[in-house]
Short mmCIF file of C-alpha atoms in Angstrom, two decimals:
data_model
loop_
_atom_site.label_atom_id
_atom_site.label_comp_id
_atom_site.label_asym_id
_atom_site.label_seq_id
_atom_site.Cartn_x
_atom_site.Cartn_y
_atom_site.Cartn_z
CA UNK A 297 279.25 -8.21 94.14
CA UNK A 298 277.46 -10.30 91.50
CA UNK A 299 275.26 -13.20 92.56
CA UNK A 300 276.86 -16.58 91.77
CA UNK A 301 275.08 -18.59 89.11
CA UNK A 302 273.39 -21.81 90.23
CA UNK A 303 275.70 -24.76 89.75
CA UNK A 304 274.90 -27.16 86.92
CA UNK A 305 276.65 -29.99 88.75
CA UNK A 306 275.37 -29.95 92.33
CA UNK A 307 271.87 -29.95 93.74
CA UNK A 308 272.01 -26.92 96.04
CA UNK A 309 274.35 -24.37 97.59
CA UNK A 310 274.46 -26.49 100.74
CA UNK A 311 274.48 -30.22 100.14
CA UNK A 312 273.34 -32.82 102.67
CA UNK A 313 276.15 -34.91 104.14
CA UNK A 314 276.09 -38.60 103.26
CA UNK A 315 275.99 -41.05 106.18
CA UNK A 316 275.46 -44.51 104.73
CA UNK A 317 273.74 -46.51 102.02
CA UNK A 318 272.03 -49.85 101.81
CA UNK A 319 270.79 -51.29 98.55
CA UNK A 320 268.86 -48.71 96.53
CA UNK A 321 268.71 -46.20 99.40
CA UNK A 322 271.00 -43.62 100.98
CA UNK A 323 270.75 -41.73 104.25
CA UNK A 324 272.21 -38.35 105.19
CA UNK A 325 273.47 -37.38 108.63
CA UNK A 326 270.10 -35.86 109.54
CA UNK A 327 268.46 -39.25 109.06
CA UNK A 328 266.66 -38.40 105.82
CA UNK A 329 266.53 -41.24 103.30
CA UNK A 330 266.81 -41.02 99.52
CA UNK A 331 265.80 -43.57 96.90
CA UNK A 332 268.63 -43.66 94.36
CA UNK A 333 266.59 -43.41 91.19
CA UNK A 334 269.56 -42.66 88.96
CA UNK A 335 272.30 -44.73 90.56
CA UNK A 336 274.02 -41.40 91.23
CA UNK A 337 275.28 -40.55 87.72
CA UNK A 338 274.26 -44.00 86.37
CA UNK A 339 277.03 -45.67 88.40
CA UNK A 340 275.63 -47.77 91.26
CA UNK A 341 274.43 -50.81 89.32
CA UNK A 342 274.24 -52.99 92.46
CA UNK A 343 273.18 -50.24 94.82
CA UNK A 344 275.16 -49.54 97.95
CA UNK A 345 277.02 -51.68 100.50
CA UNK A 346 276.41 -54.97 98.70
CA UNK A 347 277.73 -57.48 101.26
CA UNK A 348 279.44 -59.71 98.69
CA UNK A 349 281.28 -56.82 97.06
CA UNK A 350 282.32 -55.40 100.42
CA UNK A 351 283.61 -58.82 101.51
CA UNK A 352 285.60 -59.19 98.28
CA UNK A 353 287.25 -55.81 98.86
CA UNK A 354 288.18 -56.72 102.43
CA UNK A 355 289.71 -60.02 101.26
CA UNK A 356 291.77 -58.20 98.64
CA UNK A 357 292.95 -55.54 101.08
CA UNK A 358 294.12 -58.28 103.41
CA UNK A 359 296.37 -59.50 100.58
CA UNK A 360 297.57 -56.35 98.77
CA UNK A 361 295.88 -53.14 97.64
CA UNK A 362 297.90 -52.50 94.51
CA UNK A 363 300.54 -54.34 92.50
CA UNK A 364 302.04 -51.85 90.06
CA UNK A 365 301.29 -52.90 86.47
CA UNK A 366 304.92 -52.74 85.26
CA UNK A 367 306.00 -55.04 88.09
CA UNK A 368 303.13 -57.52 88.52
CA UNK A 369 300.01 -58.95 86.99
CA UNK A 370 297.33 -60.16 89.42
CA UNK A 371 294.42 -62.56 89.74
CA UNK A 372 291.83 -59.72 89.84
CA UNK A 373 293.28 -58.14 86.68
CA UNK A 374 293.28 -61.44 84.79
CA UNK A 375 289.84 -62.45 86.07
CA UNK A 376 288.27 -59.12 85.16
CA UNK A 377 289.84 -59.24 81.70
CA UNK A 378 288.26 -62.66 81.15
CA UNK A 379 284.84 -61.53 82.44
CA UNK A 380 284.78 -58.42 80.27
CA UNK A 381 286.03 -60.26 77.20
CA UNK A 382 283.26 -62.83 77.61
CA UNK A 383 280.63 -60.15 78.14
CA UNK A 384 281.74 -58.23 75.03
CA UNK A 385 282.03 -61.28 72.76
CA UNK A 386 283.43 -60.98 69.26
CA UNK A 387 286.86 -59.42 68.80
CA UNK A 388 286.86 -57.02 71.76
CA UNK A 389 289.35 -59.04 73.81
CA UNK A 390 292.00 -56.51 74.81
CA UNK A 391 291.67 -53.77 77.41
CA UNK A 392 293.36 -51.17 79.55
CA UNK A 393 291.84 -50.64 83.00
CA UNK A 394 291.90 -47.07 84.28
CA UNK A 395 290.28 -45.02 87.04
CA UNK A 396 287.11 -43.81 85.30
CA UNK A 397 285.28 -42.77 82.18
CA UNK A 398 287.30 -39.70 81.28
CA UNK A 399 290.54 -41.69 81.47
CA UNK A 400 288.93 -44.46 79.43
CA UNK A 401 288.02 -42.01 76.65
CA UNK A 402 291.46 -40.39 76.79
CA UNK A 403 292.97 -43.86 76.42
CA UNK A 404 290.66 -44.65 73.49
CA UNK A 405 291.75 -41.49 71.66
CA UNK A 406 295.41 -42.36 72.21
CA UNK A 407 294.86 -45.94 71.05
CA UNK A 408 293.29 -44.62 67.85
CA UNK A 409 296.22 -42.29 67.18
CA UNK A 410 298.77 -44.98 67.99
CA UNK A 411 297.01 -47.46 65.70
CA UNK A 412 297.00 -45.05 62.77
CA UNK A 413 300.73 -44.48 63.29
CA UNK A 414 301.35 -48.22 63.62
CA UNK A 415 299.73 -48.95 60.24
CA UNK A 416 301.70 -46.22 58.50
CA UNK A 417 299.15 -43.41 58.51
CA UNK A 418 300.57 -40.84 60.95
CA UNK A 419 298.73 -38.01 59.17
CA UNK A 420 295.46 -39.27 60.67
CA UNK A 421 295.25 -37.01 63.71
CA UNK A 422 291.74 -35.57 63.51
CA UNK A 423 288.68 -36.70 65.47
CA UNK A 424 285.03 -36.36 64.51
CA UNK A 425 282.31 -36.39 67.15
CA UNK A 426 278.82 -34.95 67.62
CA UNK A 427 277.25 -31.94 69.24
CA UNK A 428 275.17 -32.68 72.33
CA UNK A 429 277.57 -35.36 73.48
CA UNK A 430 279.66 -35.75 76.61
CA UNK A 431 282.81 -37.84 76.73
CA UNK A 432 284.62 -36.62 79.84
CA UNK A 433 286.54 -33.96 81.73
CA UNK A 434 290.12 -34.43 80.54
CA UNK A 435 291.15 -31.99 77.82
CA UNK A 436 291.13 -34.68 75.14
CA UNK A 437 287.76 -36.12 76.17
CA UNK A 438 286.28 -32.64 76.45
CA UNK A 439 287.63 -31.77 73.01
CA UNK A 440 285.45 -34.46 71.43
CA UNK A 441 282.42 -33.46 73.51
CA UNK A 442 279.63 -31.22 72.29
CA UNK A 443 278.39 -29.93 75.65
CA UNK A 444 278.63 -26.15 75.32
CA UNK A 445 278.21 -25.15 78.94
CA UNK A 446 280.90 -27.54 80.13
CA UNK A 447 283.32 -26.69 77.27
CA UNK A 448 283.02 -22.90 77.33
CA UNK A 449 285.65 -22.05 79.99
CA UNK A 450 288.27 -24.14 78.18
CA UNK A 451 287.79 -23.09 74.56
CA UNK A 452 291.06 -22.20 72.87
CA UNK A 453 292.92 -25.00 74.64
CA UNK A 454 290.92 -27.91 73.20
CA UNK A 455 291.82 -30.13 70.24
CA UNK A 456 290.49 -29.13 66.84
CA UNK A 457 287.54 -31.51 66.43
CA UNK A 458 284.74 -31.67 63.87
CA UNK A 459 281.38 -31.75 65.66
CA UNK A 460 278.42 -33.09 63.69
CA UNK A 461 274.69 -32.75 64.27
CA UNK A 462 273.05 -34.75 67.06
CA UNK A 463 271.26 -37.84 65.76
CA UNK A 464 267.97 -37.77 67.64
CA UNK A 465 264.71 -39.21 66.31
CA UNK A 466 262.69 -36.88 68.58
CA UNK A 467 264.56 -33.83 67.30
CA UNK A 468 265.85 -34.73 63.80
CA UNK A 469 268.46 -32.53 62.16
CA UNK A 470 267.28 -29.99 59.58
CA UNK A 471 265.92 -31.65 56.47
CA UNK A 472 265.49 -35.06 58.13
CA UNK A 473 262.59 -36.88 59.78
CA UNK A 474 262.50 -39.51 62.49
CA UNK A 475 262.54 -42.11 59.72
CA UNK A 476 265.47 -40.62 57.77
CA UNK A 477 267.63 -39.20 60.56
CA UNK A 478 269.88 -42.29 60.71
CA UNK A 479 270.76 -42.04 57.03
CA UNK A 480 271.16 -38.26 57.30
CA UNK A 481 273.57 -38.67 60.20
CA UNK A 482 275.67 -41.21 58.30
CA UNK A 483 275.73 -38.95 55.22
CA UNK A 484 276.89 -36.04 57.35
CA UNK A 485 279.74 -38.13 58.76
CA UNK A 486 280.83 -39.19 55.27
CA UNK A 487 280.74 -35.59 54.06
CA UNK A 488 282.81 -34.46 57.06
CA UNK A 489 285.46 -37.12 56.43
CA UNK A 490 285.76 -36.12 52.79
CA UNK A 491 285.83 -32.42 53.62
CA UNK A 492 288.60 -32.84 56.17
CA UNK A 493 290.43 -35.37 54.00
CA UNK A 494 290.21 -39.07 54.78
CA UNK A 495 293.98 -39.25 55.15
CA UNK A 496 293.68 -36.90 58.14
CA UNK A 497 290.82 -38.47 60.12
CA UNK A 498 291.76 -40.91 62.88
CA UNK A 499 288.40 -41.84 64.41
CA UNK A 500 284.74 -41.06 64.93
CA UNK A 501 283.51 -41.22 68.53
CA UNK A 502 279.87 -41.35 69.63
CA UNK A 503 277.60 -42.52 72.43
CA UNK A 504 275.23 -45.34 71.36
CA UNK A 505 272.78 -43.83 73.84
CA UNK A 506 273.59 -40.19 74.55
CA UNK A 507 273.62 -39.64 78.30
CA UNK A 508 274.19 -36.39 80.16
CA UNK A 509 274.18 -34.13 77.11
CA UNK A 510 270.94 -35.45 75.62
CA UNK A 511 268.91 -37.24 78.25
CA UNK A 512 269.21 -40.93 77.24
CA UNK A 513 268.85 -40.56 73.44
CA UNK A 514 269.23 -43.96 71.72
CA UNK A 515 270.83 -44.26 68.30
CA UNK A 516 267.99 -44.52 65.73
CA UNK A 517 267.54 -47.95 64.10
CA UNK A 518 270.13 -48.52 61.40
CA UNK A 519 272.38 -45.62 62.40
CA UNK A 520 275.20 -47.64 63.97
CA UNK A 521 275.35 -50.02 61.00
CA UNK A 522 275.61 -47.12 58.55
CA UNK A 523 278.29 -45.46 60.68
CA UNK A 524 280.23 -48.72 60.72
CA UNK A 525 280.04 -48.86 56.91
CA UNK A 526 281.24 -45.28 56.50
CA UNK A 527 284.14 -45.71 58.92
CA UNK A 528 285.27 -48.89 57.18
CA UNK A 529 285.06 -47.25 53.75
CA UNK A 530 287.46 -44.48 54.75
CA UNK A 531 289.79 -46.27 57.18
CA UNK A 532 288.39 -44.32 60.15
CA UNK A 533 288.17 -46.10 63.50
CA UNK A 534 284.80 -46.29 65.27
CA UNK A 535 284.93 -45.53 69.00
CA UNK A 536 281.78 -46.34 70.99
CA UNK A 537 281.64 -44.44 74.27
CA UNK A 538 279.60 -46.70 76.53
CA UNK A 539 280.81 -45.20 79.80
CA UNK A 540 277.27 -44.24 80.85
CA UNK A 541 275.05 -46.51 78.77
CA UNK A 542 277.16 -49.69 78.85
CA UNK A 543 278.08 -52.50 81.23
CA UNK A 544 274.50 -53.78 81.14
CA UNK A 545 272.57 -50.58 81.77
CA UNK A 546 270.80 -50.63 78.41
CA UNK A 547 269.71 -54.28 78.65
CA UNK A 548 272.74 -55.59 76.76
CA UNK A 549 276.16 -55.71 78.39
CA UNK A 550 277.55 -54.06 75.28
CA UNK A 551 275.06 -51.44 74.12
CA UNK A 552 275.90 -51.70 70.42
CA UNK A 553 275.08 -55.40 70.55
CA UNK A 554 271.47 -54.23 70.23
CA UNK A 555 272.41 -52.69 66.88
CA UNK A 556 274.40 -55.69 65.67
CA UNK A 557 277.59 -53.63 65.42
CA UNK A 558 281.07 -54.02 66.91
CA UNK A 559 283.26 -50.92 67.31
CA UNK A 560 287.02 -50.86 67.00
CA UNK A 561 287.41 -49.35 70.46
CA UNK A 562 284.88 -49.14 73.29
CA UNK A 563 284.95 -47.33 76.61
CA UNK A 564 283.19 -48.46 79.78
CA UNK A 565 283.25 -47.29 83.40
CA UNK A 566 280.44 -46.46 85.86
CA UNK A 567 278.61 -49.82 85.99
CA UNK A 568 281.83 -51.77 85.42
CA UNK A 569 282.81 -51.47 89.07
CA UNK A 570 279.50 -50.17 90.40
CA UNK A 571 281.14 -47.23 92.18
CA UNK A 572 282.84 -49.34 94.85
CA UNK A 573 286.31 -48.34 93.65
CA UNK A 574 286.97 -45.96 90.71
CA UNK A 575 287.27 -48.10 87.57
CA UNK A 576 286.99 -47.78 83.80
CA UNK A 577 288.37 -49.47 80.71
CA UNK A 578 289.26 -48.87 77.08
CA UNK A 579 288.54 -52.11 75.22
CA UNK A 580 289.83 -52.78 71.71
CA UNK A 581 289.77 -55.43 69.02
CA UNK A 582 292.37 -58.01 68.12
CA UNK A 583 293.11 -56.06 64.92
CA UNK A 584 294.09 -53.00 66.97
CA UNK A 585 296.06 -55.15 69.39
CA UNK A 586 298.06 -56.86 66.65
CA UNK A 587 299.01 -53.56 65.02
CA UNK A 588 300.12 -51.97 68.29
CA UNK A 589 302.10 -55.05 69.31
CA UNK A 590 303.88 -55.30 65.97
CA UNK A 591 304.85 -51.62 65.84
CA UNK A 592 305.41 -50.66 69.46
CA UNK A 593 305.20 -53.79 71.58
CA UNK A 594 301.77 -52.86 72.91
CA UNK A 595 299.62 -49.85 73.84
CA UNK A 596 301.51 -46.69 74.81
CA UNK A 597 298.96 -45.41 77.28
CA UNK A 598 298.29 -45.95 80.96
CA UNK A 599 298.78 -44.42 84.38
CA UNK A 600 300.22 -45.31 87.77
CA UNK A 601 296.94 -46.87 88.85
CA UNK A 602 296.12 -48.61 85.56
CA UNK A 603 294.93 -52.11 86.44
CA UNK A 604 294.74 -51.20 90.14
CA UNK A 605 294.42 -54.50 92.00
CA UNK A 606 291.69 -53.46 94.45
CA UNK A 607 289.71 -51.73 91.71
CA UNK A 608 289.89 -54.85 89.54
CA UNK A 609 288.79 -56.97 92.52
CA UNK A 610 285.75 -54.70 92.86
CA UNK A 611 285.05 -55.13 89.15
CA UNK A 612 285.32 -58.92 89.43
CA UNK A 613 282.89 -58.97 92.35
CA UNK A 614 280.37 -56.68 90.65
CA UNK A 615 280.51 -58.38 87.25
CA UNK A 616 280.36 -61.86 88.79
CA UNK A 617 277.15 -60.93 90.60
CA UNK A 618 275.69 -59.31 87.48
CA UNK A 619 276.41 -62.50 85.52
CA UNK A 620 275.32 -64.97 88.20
CA UNK A 621 272.05 -63.21 88.97
CA UNK A 622 271.09 -62.59 85.35
CA UNK A 623 270.86 -58.86 85.98
CA UNK A 624 271.42 -57.76 82.38
CA UNK A 625 268.37 -59.80 81.38
CA UNK A 626 266.45 -58.32 84.31
CA UNK A 627 267.37 -54.82 83.14
CA UNK A 628 266.12 -55.64 79.66
CA UNK A 629 262.77 -57.05 80.75
CA UNK A 630 262.05 -54.93 83.83
CA UNK A 631 263.31 -51.85 81.98
CA UNK A 632 260.51 -52.10 79.46
CA UNK A 633 257.92 -52.29 82.26
CA UNK A 634 259.62 -49.42 84.08
CA UNK A 635 259.54 -47.20 81.01
CA UNK A 636 255.90 -48.06 80.29
CA UNK A 637 254.97 -47.27 83.88
CA UNK A 638 256.76 -43.94 83.63
CA UNK A 639 254.97 -43.12 80.37
CA UNK A 640 251.66 -43.95 81.97
CA UNK A 641 252.32 -41.75 84.98
CA UNK A 642 253.56 -38.77 82.96
CA UNK A 643 251.43 -39.15 79.86
CA UNK A 644 248.71 -36.72 80.92
CA UNK A 645 251.24 -33.96 81.59
CA UNK A 646 251.35 -31.84 78.44
CA UNK A 647 254.91 -30.53 79.12
CA UNK A 648 256.35 -34.07 79.01
CA UNK A 649 257.45 -34.27 75.39
CA UNK A 650 259.35 -37.55 75.24
CA UNK A 651 260.11 -40.60 77.37
CA UNK A 652 262.94 -42.61 75.80
CA UNK A 653 265.87 -44.91 76.40
CA UNK A 654 266.48 -48.62 76.89
CA UNK A 655 266.72 -50.88 79.90
CA UNK A 656 267.41 -48.97 83.10
CA UNK A 657 268.60 -45.91 81.19
CA UNK A 658 265.53 -43.75 80.66
CA UNK A 659 265.31 -40.07 79.78
CA UNK A 660 262.43 -37.62 80.05
CA UNK A 661 262.39 -34.40 78.01
CA UNK A 662 260.22 -31.43 79.02
CA UNK A 663 258.76 -29.00 76.50
CA UNK A 664 256.76 -25.79 76.74
CA UNK A 665 254.63 -26.94 73.79
CA UNK A 666 254.23 -30.63 73.00
CA UNK A 667 253.02 -30.02 69.44
CA UNK A 668 255.92 -27.79 68.39
CA UNK A 669 258.50 -29.29 70.82
CA UNK A 670 259.43 -25.74 71.83
CA UNK A 671 261.65 -25.96 74.94
CA UNK A 672 261.10 -23.98 78.12
CA UNK A 673 262.93 -20.70 78.56
CA UNK A 674 266.43 -21.30 79.89
CA UNK A 675 265.87 -18.89 82.78
CA UNK A 676 263.21 -21.23 84.20
CA UNK A 677 265.99 -23.78 84.85
CA UNK A 678 263.33 -26.45 84.94
CA UNK A 679 265.82 -29.30 85.08
CA UNK A 680 267.36 -27.86 88.27
CA UNK A 681 263.88 -27.51 89.78
CA UNK A 682 263.18 -31.16 89.04
CA UNK A 683 266.39 -32.19 90.78
CA UNK A 684 265.67 -30.03 93.82
CA UNK A 685 262.05 -31.10 94.18
CA UNK A 686 262.96 -34.76 93.73
CA UNK A 687 265.55 -34.52 96.50
CA UNK A 688 263.05 -32.85 98.78
CA UNK A 689 260.74 -35.81 98.23
CA UNK A 690 263.58 -38.26 98.84
CA UNK A 691 264.45 -39.23 95.27
CA UNK A 692 267.76 -38.89 93.42
CA UNK A 693 267.54 -38.31 89.65
CA UNK A 694 270.00 -36.98 87.06
CA UNK A 695 268.78 -33.85 85.24
CA UNK A 696 270.58 -31.90 82.54
CA UNK A 697 269.97 -28.71 80.56
CA UNK A 698 270.76 -27.32 77.13
CA UNK A 699 270.00 -30.44 75.10
CA UNK A 700 268.21 -28.49 72.33
CA UNK A 701 270.64 -25.70 71.46
CA UNK A 702 273.23 -25.70 74.22
CA UNK A 703 271.18 -23.28 76.33
CA UNK A 704 267.55 -24.39 76.22
CA UNK A 705 266.24 -27.90 76.72
CA UNK A 706 265.43 -29.68 79.99
CA UNK A 707 265.85 -33.41 80.58
CA UNK A 708 266.12 -35.84 83.46
CA UNK A 709 267.57 -39.34 83.50
CA UNK A 710 266.44 -42.26 85.65
CA UNK A 711 268.96 -45.10 85.93
CA UNK A 712 268.13 -47.31 88.92
CA UNK A 713 270.32 -50.14 90.24
CA UNK A 714 270.00 -53.34 88.23
CA UNK A 715 268.80 -55.18 91.35
CA UNK A 716 266.17 -52.60 92.36
CA UNK A 717 262.96 -54.37 93.30
CA UNK A 718 259.71 -53.93 91.38
CA UNK A 719 258.34 -52.03 94.37
CA UNK A 720 261.32 -49.67 94.32
CA UNK A 721 260.93 -49.10 90.59
CA UNK A 722 257.31 -48.12 91.09
CA UNK A 723 258.28 -45.84 93.98
CA UNK A 724 260.79 -44.11 91.68
CA UNK A 725 258.01 -43.51 89.15
CA UNK A 726 255.65 -42.18 91.80
CA UNK A 727 258.16 -39.83 93.45
CA UNK A 728 259.51 -38.59 90.12
CA UNK A 729 255.99 -37.81 88.89
CA UNK A 730 255.29 -35.78 92.02
CA UNK A 731 258.60 -33.90 91.65
CA UNK A 732 257.81 -33.12 88.00
CA UNK A 733 254.38 -31.82 88.96
CA UNK A 734 255.92 -29.63 91.67
CA UNK A 735 258.44 -28.22 89.19
CA UNK A 736 255.96 -27.55 86.41
CA UNK A 737 253.67 -25.77 88.86
CA UNK A 738 256.54 -23.50 89.91
CA UNK A 739 256.97 -22.24 86.33
CA UNK A 740 253.25 -21.94 85.71
CA UNK A 741 253.10 -24.88 83.29
CA UNK A 742 250.58 -26.95 85.23
#
């Protein structure tokens, strides 16, 4: 019998059993505590068991858990719509609330297709995305994802999608430099649209800060603006997937606000409801809304639990606290200190090639040779070692592999709760540094 491969999605063959959480910490049933340095998968923006959120959920449950969207609207749905619209600003005023990021992306793809039909361009059915991206686990969301290891078992059943080069200043595409990679990425998109035929392309989808597939890779300066220009020139919709990097995690509620760009459709989840109840949203502009309403009476997407009353109540509680306590601003200012502290702690380790990101969304990339940026051998599974050693020391982080070529390339993401204290942020840095040292020593790199 062959030996099972190590899982890329869980920390060990036998996982500890969760008992309870308080703030930035979790405890298992053996009594061991863990500092949640990544907010799970960048979800728990207010930590765990926040008393105000818990109280809001109890109050809602005492009224009603769920009013079906085709029968009722609700105060939580209307309040969350207003909060999100205000946080987005601009023309992103319309939204569909779903149960998570994958559903949000699936809804965004359907909105793009429906819009193109509504404006008389039903031939626009093709999507363009990027390699080293991750947009979700539904077949549609996976089709526009460039995460080889997660796609491989489903190839042949996925949508035909054009996947472009990653746009990464640390690892520029062939023929580009850190200074020219933004322009090169925009030129590649334009060439792909023309090659496919502009009358066939519905939308381009990308992550403003690439999460799981890249290790918190921000869009290079100027890239989003150039992408916006290209999409507008050819009638292609721009979809910004902010499921992981959005809802305040990058230091702006809407990540692309940093770039001065508004997409046509945006997806959020994770930090939207903070993990208290599954929640995500596809948010779209007034232009999209008007076209859908005129042609079909509104968006033709949604599920039984779309706009779930309890989930929206959780979102209202979380977003009200984020707004009241100025937590997006805290993420922006404390995030810079956090990243500088991490750079200082890891800077003397030669295998640490890059520390990047924005706000409380920070990635670390490990390399076998800092000068050449050569990644470690895939069989070392360094990213899994980092996860295991961090857990042993009582720290949760979010590692990922394959960011260089789909097989090689080790990264880890740190994404603490927005309300983590300065002392907790420093403890994350200290424990992570120790776990990295442990892992590098295991592969003979220290």
